[in-house]
PDB file of C-alpha atoms in Angstrom:
ATOM      1  CA  MET A   1      -3.090  -4.092  11.983  1.00  0.00           C
ATOM      2  CA  THR A   2      -4.914  -6.731  13.977  1.00  0.00           C
ATOM      3  CA  THR A   3      -4.143 -10.261  12.860  1.00  0.00           C
ATOM      4  CA  PRO A   4      -6.070 -13.477  13.319  1.00  0.00           C
ATOM      5  CA  ASP A   5      -5.469 -15.360  16.536  1.00  0.00           C
ATOM      6  CA  ASN A   6      -3.771 -18.734  16.278  1.00  0.00           C
ATOM      7  CA  ALA A   7      -7.045 -20.599  16.041  1.00  0.00           C
ATOM      8  CA  ALA A   8      -8.123 -18.504  13.109  1.00  0.00           C
ATOM      9  CA  ASP A   9      -4.965 -18.295  11.015  1.00  0.00           C
ATOM     10  CA  THR A  10      -5.223 -18.483   7.245  1.00  0.00           C
ATOM     11  CA  SER A  11      -2.353 -19.039   4.826  1.00  0.00           C
ATOM     12  CA  ALA A  12       0.293 -16.803   6.350  1.00  0.00           C
ATOM     13  CA  GLU A  13       3.507 -18.283   5.048  1.00  0.00           C
ATOM     14  CA  ALA A  14       4.988 -19.123   1.702  1.00  0.00           C
ATOM     15  CA  PRO A  15       4.620 -22.744   0.551  1.00  0.00           C
ATOM     16  CA  SER A  16       7.188 -25.032   2.153  1.00  0.00           C
ATOM     17  CA  GLN A  17       8.682 -25.666  -1.293  1.00  0.00           C
ATOM     18  CA  ALA A  18       8.200 -22.245  -2.850  1.00  0.00           C
ATOM     19  CA  THR A  19       8.371 -21.964  -6.607  1.00  0.00           C
ATOM     20  CA  GLY A  20       8.143 -19.149  -9.109  1.00  0.00           C
ATOM     21  CA  VAL A  21       7.733 -15.646  -7.679  1.00  0.00           C
ATOM     22  CA  ALA A  22       7.448 -16.923  -4.103  1.00  0.00           C
ATOM     23  CA  ALA A  23      10.983 -18.362  -4.363  1.00  0.00           C
ATOM     24  CA  GLN A  24      12.503 -15.145  -5.728  1.00  0.00           C
ATOM     25  CA  ASP A  25      13.842 -12.010  -4.061  1.00  0.00           C
ATOM     26  CA  TRP A  26      12.489  -8.557  -4.887  1.00  0.00           C
ATOM     27  CA  ASP A  27      15.193  -7.619  -7.399  1.00  0.00           C
ATOM     28  CA  THR A  28      14.508 -10.734  -9.456  1.00  0.00           C
ATOM     29  CA  ALA A  29      10.717 -10.625  -9.258  1.00  0.00           C
ATOM     30  CA  ALA A  30      10.503  -6.875  -9.951  1.00  0.00           C
ATOM     31  CA  ALA A  31      11.986  -7.392 -13.409  1.00  0.00           C
ATOM     32  CA  ASP A  32       8.391  -8.173 -14.405  1.00  0.00           C
ATOM     33  CA  PRO A  33       6.728  -4.728 -14.639  1.00  0.00           C
ATOM     34  CA  GLN A  34       3.266  -6.177 -14.020  1.00  0.00           C
ATOM     35  CA  TYR A  35       4.435  -7.835 -10.818  1.00  0.00           C
ATOM     36  CA  ARG A  36       6.084  -4.610  -9.692  1.00  0.00           C
ATOM     37  CA  ALA A  37       2.839  -2.695 -10.337  1.00  0.00           C
ATOM     38  CA  ALA A  38       0.890  -5.281  -8.317  1.00  0.00           C
ATOM     39  CA  VAL A  39       3.272  -4.938  -5.363  1.00  0.00           C
ATOM     40  CA  VAL A  40       3.093  -1.139  -5.467  1.00  0.00           C
ATOM     41  CA  ASP A  41      -0.710  -1.426  -5.391  1.00  0.00           C
ATOM     42  CA  LEU A  42      -0.590  -3.915  -2.541  1.00  0.00           C
ATOM     43  CA  LEU A  43       1.797  -1.822  -0.451  1.00  0.00           C
ATOM     44  CA  GLY A  44      -0.208   1.310  -1.207  1.00  0.00           C
ATOM     45  CA  ALA A  45      -3.419  -0.323  -0.023  1.00  0.00           C
ATOM     46  CA  LEU A  46      -1.716  -1.631   3.101  1.00  0.00           C
ATOM     47  CA  ALA A  47      -0.092   1.716   3.859  1.00  0.00           C
ATOM     48  CA  TYR A  48      -3.353   3.615   3.684  1.00  0.00           C
ATOM     49  CA  GLY A  49      -5.041   0.904   5.710  1.00  0.00           C
ATOM     50  CA  GLU A  50      -2.443   1.331   8.457  1.00  0.00           C
ATOM     51  CA  LEU A  51      -2.768   5.117   8.390  1.00  0.00           C
ATOM     52  CA  ALA A  52      -6.560   4.828   8.617  1.00  0.00           C
ATOM     53  CA  ALA A  53      -6.215   2.322  11.479  1.00  0.00           C
ATOM     54  CA  PHE A  54      -4.013   4.793  13.358  1.00  0.00           C
ATOM     55  CA  GLU A  55      -6.605   7.537  12.929  1.00  0.00           C
ATOM     56  CA  ARG A  56      -9.467   5.267  13.943  1.00  0.00           C
ATOM     57  CA  LEU A  57      -7.772   3.962  17.081  1.00  0.00           C
ATOM     58  CA  ALA A  58      -6.991   7.512  18.127  1.00  0.00           C
ATOM     59  CA  GLU A  59     -10.683   8.349  17.703  1.00  0.00           C
ATOM     60  CA  ASP A  60     -11.784   5.180  19.513  1.00  0.00           C
ATOM     61  CA  ALA A  61      -9.612   6.154  22.473  1.00  0.00           C
ATOM     62  CA  LYS A  62     -12.025   9.030  23.068  1.00  0.00           C
ATOM     63  CA  LEU A  63     -14.791   6.490  23.708  1.00  0.00           C
ATOM     64  CA  ALA A  64     -12.707   4.454  26.168  1.00  0.00           C
ATOM     65  CA  PRO A  65     -14.459   4.106  29.547  1.00  0.00           C
ATOM     66  CA  THR A  66     -11.272   4.189  31.639  1.00  0.00           C
ATOM     67  CA  LEU A  67      -7.909   5.912  31.522  1.00  0.00           C
ATOM     68  CA  SER A  68      -6.106   2.566  31.244  1.00  0.00           C
ATOM     69  CA  ASP A  69      -8.257   1.620  28.237  1.00  0.00           C
ATOM     70  CA  LYS A  70      -7.470   4.973  26.633  1.00  0.00           C
ATOM     71  CA  ALA A  71      -3.741   4.429  27.160  1.00  0.00           C
ATOM     72  CA  GLU A  72      -3.936   0.908  25.710  1.00  0.00           C
ATOM     73  CA  LEU A  73      -5.571   2.156  22.529  1.00  0.00           C
ATOM     74  CA  ALA A  74      -3.046   4.977  22.231  1.00  0.00           C
ATOM     75  CA  LYS A  75      -0.246   2.388  22.358  1.00  0.00           C
ATOM     76  CA  MET A  76      -1.923   0.357  19.615  1.00  0.00           C
ATOM     77  CA  ALA A  77      -2.388   3.473  17.492  1.00  0.00           C
ATOM     78  CA  SER A  78       1.341   4.187  17.807  1.00  0.00           C
ATOM     79  CA  ALA A  79       2.138   0.656  16.583  1.00  0.00           C
ATOM     80  CA  GLU A  80      -0.145   1.108  13.565  1.00  0.00           C
ATOM     81  CA  PHE A  81       1.622   4.360  12.649  1.00  0.00           C
ATOM     82  CA  HIS A  82       4.981   2.579  12.867  1.00  0.00           C
ATOM     83  CA  HIS A  83       3.682  -0.017  10.398  1.00  0.00           C
ATOM     84  CA  PHE A  84       2.581   2.808   8.105  1.00  0.00           C
ATOM     85  CA  GLU A  85       6.061   4.335   8.241  1.00  0.00           C
ATOM     86  CA  GLN A  86       7.626   0.985   7.288  1.00  0.00           C
ATOM     87  CA  LEU A  87       5.376   0.668   4.255  1.00  0.00           C
ATOM     88  CA  ARG A  88       5.884   4.277   3.224  1.00  0.00           C
ATOM     89  CA  GLY A  89       9.631   3.774   3.465  1.00  0.00           C
ATOM     90  CA  ARG A  90       9.506   0.608   1.388  1.00  0.00           C
ATOM     91  CA  LEU A  91       7.461   2.284  -1.340  1.00  0.00           C
ATOM     92  CA  ALA A  92      10.005   5.078  -1.544  1.00  0.00           C
ATOM     93  CA  ALA A  93      12.880   2.579  -1.584  1.00  0.00           C
ATOM     94  CA  ILE A  94      11.496   0.791  -4.647  1.00  0.00           C
ATOM     95  CA  GLY A  95      10.986   4.048  -6.506  1.00  0.00           C
ATOM     96  CA  ALA A  96       7.261   4.549  -5.920  1.00  0.00           C
ATOM     97  CA  GLU A  97       5.791   7.793  -4.609  1.00  0.00           C
ATOM     98  CA  PRO A  98       3.948   6.746  -1.426  1.00  0.00           C
ATOM     99  CA  THR A  99       1.079   9.230  -1.682  1.00  0.00           C
ATOM    100  CA  GLN A 100       0.386   8.269  -5.284  1.00  0.00           C
ATOM    101  CA  ALA A 101       0.513   4.576  -4.359  1.00  0.00           C
ATOM    102  CA  MET A 102      -2.055   5.080  -1.591  1.00  0.00           C
ATOM    103  CA  GLU A 103      -4.396   7.426  -3.448  1.00  0.00           C
ATOM    104  CA  PRO A 104      -6.341   4.781  -5.456  1.00  0.00           C
ATOM    105  CA  PHE A 105      -7.481   3.134  -2.204  1.00  0.00           C
ATOM    106  CA  VAL A 106      -8.552   6.181  -0.241  1.00  0.00           C
ATOM    107  CA  ALA A 107     -12.141   6.325  -1.486  1.00  0.00           C
ATOM    108  CA  ALA A 108     -12.857   2.615  -0.905  1.00  0.00           C
ATOM    109  CA  LEU A 109     -11.305   2.493   2.570  1.00  0.00           C
ATOM    110  CA  ASP A 110     -12.818   5.782   3.677  1.00  0.00           C
ATOM    111  CA  GLY A 111     -16.183   4.583   2.392  1.00  0.00           C
ATOM    112  CA  PHE A 112     -15.887   1.382   4.397  1.00  0.00           C
ATOM    113  CA  HIS A 113     -15.108   3.318   7.562  1.00  0.00           C
ATOM    114  CA  ARG A 114     -17.991   5.742   6.990  1.00  0.00           C
ATOM    115  CA  GLN A 115     -20.439   2.878   6.492  1.00  0.00           C
ATOM    116  CA  THR A 116     -19.203   1.042   9.577  1.00  0.00           C
ATOM    117  CA  ALA A 117     -18.701   3.889  12.045  1.00  0.00           C
ATOM    118  CA  PRO A 118     -19.182   2.395  15.552  1.00  0.00           C
ATOM    119  CA  SER A 119     -21.819   3.930  17.791  1.00  0.00           C
ATOM    120  CA  ASP A 120     -20.049   3.063  21.033  1.00  0.00           C
ATOM    121  CA  TRP A 121     -16.915   1.639  22.642  1.00  0.00           C
ATOM    122  CA  LEU A 122     -17.842  -2.018  22.232  1.00  0.00           C
ATOM    123  CA  GLU A 123     -18.768  -1.672  18.575  1.00  0.00           C
ATOM    124  CA  GLY A 124     -15.404  -0.002  18.041  1.00  0.00           C
ATOM    125  CA  LEU A 125     -13.594  -2.935  19.640  1.00  0.00           C
ATOM    126  CA  VAL A 126     -15.514  -5.479  17.567  1.00  0.00           C
ATOM    127  CA  LYS A 127     -14.811  -3.500  14.410  1.00  0.00           C
ATOM    128  CA  ALA A 128     -11.088  -3.363  15.090  1.00  0.00           C
ATOM    129  CA  TYR A 129     -10.913  -7.079  15.903  1.00  0.00           C
ATOM    130  CA  VAL A 130     -13.281  -8.411  13.239  1.00  0.00           C
ATOM    131  CA  GLY A 131     -12.905  -5.869  10.447  1.00  0.00           C
ATOM    132  CA  ASP A 132      -9.140  -5.475  10.600  1.00  0.00           C
ATOM    133  CA  SER A 133      -8.630  -9.221  10.955  1.00  0.00           C
ATOM    134  CA  ILE A 134     -10.595  -9.913   7.771  1.00  0.00           C
ATOM    135  CA  ALA A 135      -8.317  -7.500   5.928  1.00  0.00           C
ATOM    136  CA  SER A 136      -5.264  -9.159   7.501  1.00  0.00           C
ATOM    137  CA  ASP A 137      -6.501 -12.591   6.432  1.00  0.00           C
ATOM    138  CA  PHE A 138      -6.783 -11.328   2.863  1.00  0.00           C
ATOM    139  CA  TYR A 139      -3.305  -9.791   2.822  1.00  0.00           C
ATOM    140  CA  ARG A 140      -1.772 -12.897   4.376  1.00  0.00           C
ATOM    141  CA  GLU A 141      -3.280 -15.026   1.626  1.00  0.00           C
ATOM    142  CA  VAL A 142      -1.697 -12.750  -0.971  1.00  0.00           C
ATOM    143  CA  ALA A 143       1.610 -12.637   0.917  1.00  0.00           C
ATOM    144  CA  ALA A 144       2.122 -16.369   0.449  1.00  0.00           C
ATOM    145  CA  ARG A 145       2.545 -15.709  -3.302  1.00  0.00           C
ATOM    146  CA  LEU A 146       4.859 -12.696  -3.036  1.00  0.00           C
ATOM    147  CA  ASP A 147       8.622 -12.561  -3.419  1.00  0.00           C
ATOM    148  CA  ALA A 148      10.530 -13.307  -0.224  1.00  0.00           C
ATOM    149  CA  ASP A 149      11.489  -9.702   0.556  1.00  0.00           C
ATOM    150  CA  THR A 150       8.003  -8.272   0.085  1.00  0.00           C
ATOM    151  CA  ARG A 151       6.425 -11.188   1.915  1.00  0.00           C
ATOM    152  CA  GLN A 152       8.600 -10.577   4.972  1.00  0.00           C
ATOM    153  CA  LEU A 153       7.589  -6.905   5.054  1.00  0.00           C
ATOM    154  CA  VAL A 154       3.872  -7.605   4.605  1.00  0.00           C
ATOM    155  CA  LEU A 155       3.774 -10.258   7.318  1.00  0.00           C
ATOM    156  CA  GLY A 156       5.716  -7.961   9.625  1.00  0.00           C
ATOM    157  CA  VAL A 157       3.236  -5.087   9.342  1.00  0.00           C
ATOM    158  CA  LEU A 158       0.378  -7.520   9.948  1.00  0.00           C
ATOM    159  CA  ASP A 159       1.779  -8.305  13.396  1.00  0.00           C
ATOM    160  CA  ASP A 160      -0.848  -8.044  16.107  1.00  0.00           C
ATOM    161  CA  THR A 161      -0.694  -4.697  17.897  1.00  0.00           C
ATOM    162  CA  GLY A 162      -2.401  -6.292  20.913  1.00  0.00           C
ATOM    163  CA  HIS A 163      -5.923  -5.442  19.851  1.00  0.00           C
ATOM    164  CA  ALA A 164      -7.044  -9.060  19.480  1.00  0.00           C
ATOM    165  CA  SER A 165      -6.610 -10.148  23.107  1.00  0.00           C
ATOM    166  CA  PHE A 166      -7.697  -6.718  24.351  1.00  0.00           C
ATOM    167  CA  ALA A 167     -10.948  -6.834  22.348  1.00  0.00           C
ATOM    168  CA  ILE A 168     -11.730 -10.417  23.371  1.00  0.00           C
ATOM    169  CA  GLU A 169     -11.256  -9.622  27.071  1.00  0.00           C
ATOM    170  CA  LYS A 170     -13.387  -6.469  27.002  1.00  0.00           C
ATOM    171  CA  VAL A 171     -16.197  -7.820  24.807  1.00  0.00           C
ATOM    172  CA  ARG A 172     -16.513 -11.064  26.758  1.00  0.00           C
ATOM    173  CA  ALA A 173     -16.631  -9.146  30.037  1.00  0.00           C
ATOM    174  CA  ALA A 174     -19.369  -6.877  28.656  1.00  0.00           C
ATOM    175  CA  ILE A 175     -21.458  -9.849  27.501  1.00  0.00           C
ATOM    176  CA  ASP A 176     -21.021 -11.584  30.849  1.00  0.00           C
ATOM    177  CA  ALA A 177     -22.281  -8.427  32.555  1.00  0.00           C
ATOM    178  CA  ASP A 178     -25.208  -8.027  30.148  1.00  0.00           C
ATOM    179  CA  PRO A 179     -25.984 -11.088  27.966  1.00  0.00           C
ATOM    180  CA  ARG A 180     -28.346  -9.003  25.823  1.00  0.00           C
ATOM    181  CA  MET A 181     -25.275  -7.274  24.451  1.00  0.00           C
ATOM    182  CA  GLY A 182     -24.300 -10.440  22.582  1.00  0.00           C
ATOM    183  CA  GLY A 183     -27.139 -10.274  20.069  1.00  0.00           C
ATOM    184  CA  ARG A 184     -26.490  -6.655  19.152  1.00  0.00           C
ATOM    185  CA  LEU A 185     -22.745  -7.168  18.743  1.00  0.00           C
ATOM    186  CA  ALA A 186     -23.249 -10.358  16.712  1.00  0.00           C
ATOM    187  CA  LEU A 187     -25.432  -8.460  14.222  1.00  0.00           C
ATOM    188  CA  TRP A 188     -22.826  -5.719  14.072  1.00  0.00           C
ATOM    189  CA  ALA A 189     -20.039  -8.226  13.387  1.00  0.00           C
ATOM    190  CA  ARG A 190     -22.054  -9.840  10.561  1.00  0.00           C
ATOM    191  CA  ARG A 191     -22.484  -6.445   8.964  1.00  0.00           C
ATOM    192  CA  LEU A 192     -18.750  -5.813   9.260  1.00  0.00           C
ATOM    193  CA  MET A 193     -18.013  -9.144   7.601  1.00  0.00           C
ATOM    194  CA  GLY A 194     -20.199  -8.342   4.603  1.00  0.00           C
ATOM    195  CA  GLU A 195     -18.839  -4.828   4.194  1.00  0.00           C
ATOM    196  CA  ALA A 196     -15.209  -5.923   4.575  1.00  0.00           C
ATOM    197  CA  LEU A 197     -15.499  -8.673   1.947  1.00  0.00           C
ATOM    198  CA  SER A 198     -17.302  -6.355  -0.453  1.00  0.00           C
ATOM    199  CA  GLN A 199     -14.638  -3.720   0.008  1.00  0.00           C
ATOM    200  CA  SER A 200     -11.816  -6.225  -0.605  1.00  0.00           C
ATOM    201  CA  GLN A 201     -13.476  -7.419  -3.788  1.00  0.00           C
ATOM    202  CA  ARG A 202     -14.022  -3.852  -5.024  1.00  0.00           C
ATOM    203  CA  VAL A 203     -10.416  -2.890  -4.389  1.00  0.00           C
ATOM    204  CA  VAL A 204      -9.120  -5.905  -6.305  1.00  0.00           C
ATOM    205  CA  ALA A 205     -11.590  -5.467  -9.183  1.00  0.00           C
ATOM    206  CA  ASP A 206     -10.544  -1.834  -9.660  1.00  0.00           C
ATOM    207  CA  ARG A 207      -6.823  -2.580  -9.953  1.00  0.00           C
ATOM    208  CA  ASP A 208      -5.767  -4.686 -12.928  1.00  0.00           C
ATOM    209  CA  ALA A 209      -2.386  -5.684 -11.521  1.00  0.00           C
ATOM    210  CA  LEU A 210      -3.895  -6.900  -8.246  1.00  0.00           C
ATOM    211  CA  SER A 211      -6.618  -8.782 -10.112  1.00  0.00           C
ATOM    212  CA  THR A 212      -3.986 -10.559 -12.186  1.00  0.00           C
ATOM    213  CA  MET A 213      -2.035 -11.402  -9.035  1.00  0.00           C
ATOM    214  CA  LEU A 214      -5.084 -13.144  -7.566  1.00  0.00           C
ATOM    215  CA  VAL A 215      -6.329 -15.068 -10.588  1.00  0.00           C
ATOM    216  CA  GLY A 216      -3.047 -16.282 -12.003  1.00  0.00           C
ATOM    217  CA  GLY A 217      -0.519 -14.372 -14.034  1.00  0.00           C
ATOM    218  CA  VAL A 218       2.173 -12.678 -11.977  1.00  0.00           C
ATOM    219  CA  ALA A 219       1.590 -14.628  -8.760  1.00  0.00           C
ATOM    220  CA  ASP A 220       1.932 -18.377  -8.959  1.00  0.00           C
ATOM    221  CA  GLY A 221      -0.688 -20.747  -7.704  1.00  0.00           C
ATOM    222  CA  PHE A 222      -3.861 -18.650  -7.818  1.00  0.00           C
ATOM    223  CA  ASP A 223      -6.735 -19.322 -10.159  1.00  0.00           C
ATOM    224  CA  LEU A 224     -10.422 -18.439 -10.030  1.00  0.00           C
ATOM    225  CA  ALA A 225     -11.280 -21.571  -8.065  1.00  0.00           C
ATOM    226  CA  GLU A 226      -8.503 -20.794  -5.587  1.00  0.00           C
ATOM    227  CA  VAL A 227      -9.882 -17.286  -5.110  1.00  0.00           C
ATOM    228  CA  GLY A 228     -13.183 -18.876  -4.088  1.00  0.00           C
ATOM    229  CA  ARG A 229     -11.388 -21.168  -1.647  1.00  0.00           C
ATOM    230  CA  MET A 230      -9.470 -18.201  -0.295  1.00  0.00           C
ATOM    231  CA  PHE A 231     -12.654 -16.343   0.595  1.00  0.00           C
ATOM    232  CA  SER A 232     -14.030 -19.539   2.130  1.00  0.00           C
ATOM    233  CA  ARG A 233     -10.969 -19.729   4.383  1.00  0.00           C
ATOM    234  CA  ILE A 234     -11.435 -16.081   5.350  1.00  0.00           C
ATOM    235  CA  THR A 235     -15.080 -16.767   6.219  1.00  0.00           C
ATOM    236  CA  GLU A 236     -14.099 -19.792   8.315  1.00  0.00           C
ATOM    237  CA  ALA A 237     -11.514 -17.711  10.179  1.00  0.00           C
ATOM    238  CA  HIS A 238     -14.198 -15.105  10.858  1.00  0.00           C
ATOM    239  CA  THR A 239     -16.459 -17.773  12.380  1.00  0.00           C
ATOM    240  CA  LYS A 240     -13.664 -18.863  14.734  1.00  0.00           C
ATOM    241  CA  ARG A 241     -12.963 -15.261  15.651  1.00  0.00           C
ATOM    242  CA  MET A 242     -16.622 -14.669  16.486  1.00  0.00           C
ATOM    243  CA  ALA A 243     -16.535 -17.701  18.784  1.00  0.00           C
ATOM    244  CA  ALA A 244     -13.492 -16.237  20.548  1.00  0.00           C
ATOM    245  CA  LEU A 245     -15.554 -13.111  21.226  1.00  0.00           C
ATOM    246  CA  GLY A 246     -18.426 -15.198  22.541  1.00  0.00           C
ATOM    247  CA  LEU A 247     -20.659 -14.218  19.611  1.00  0.00           C
ATOM    248  CA  ALA A 248     -22.682 -16.297  17.149  1.00  0.00           C
ATOM    249  CA  ALA A 249     -21.383 -16.071  13.579  1.00  0.00           C
TER     250      ALA A 249
END
């Protein structure tokens, strides 16, 4: 999954003096059944997101204008599938059935991808960089409140597959060649931002354990006001990411 570039990072690490769940390992934290359910939901959502990213990158490779671009996307798709396998393995290791854990998120994620299907190569690159990075920002925010073992896994699967620098290079070159392209891609990126945030909010609202994790309860440090600040940080990171692409937010 594409992650934010350094200039656009959100809260990606646990607090320097972690307390509560963030200071525990999985075995200790999972004694709380509500926390365990929240983690299964989180890993299920991430796993399906990685599987969908693999499928999408494979499809995007068909739109690639050159053989080298096609090969680059194929390499990224392979990395996404490896992330999926890690998450699937972790779900099985903690006694969750991976398919059942992913199933609640299929409709929302598939709906997002249907509504934001790119019409060409450049729109596909912007979607992968902007859309996936918004999701990564969200998961990184949550990861800071997870137990140490789960946090390490989540941050690991959010590692950049190389799509960020690849997308920036290609999109900037296209805009330099045809400045009119910038306006169209900026509108597209704004649409992606709105759809991605709406999808994140729907996913959380539909899953009680995840909702509790975000607003207090099983994950320390979150409250309703903090949720608002979290989405503000995600929006700010999006603005910086748009600037990296050479687009107006």
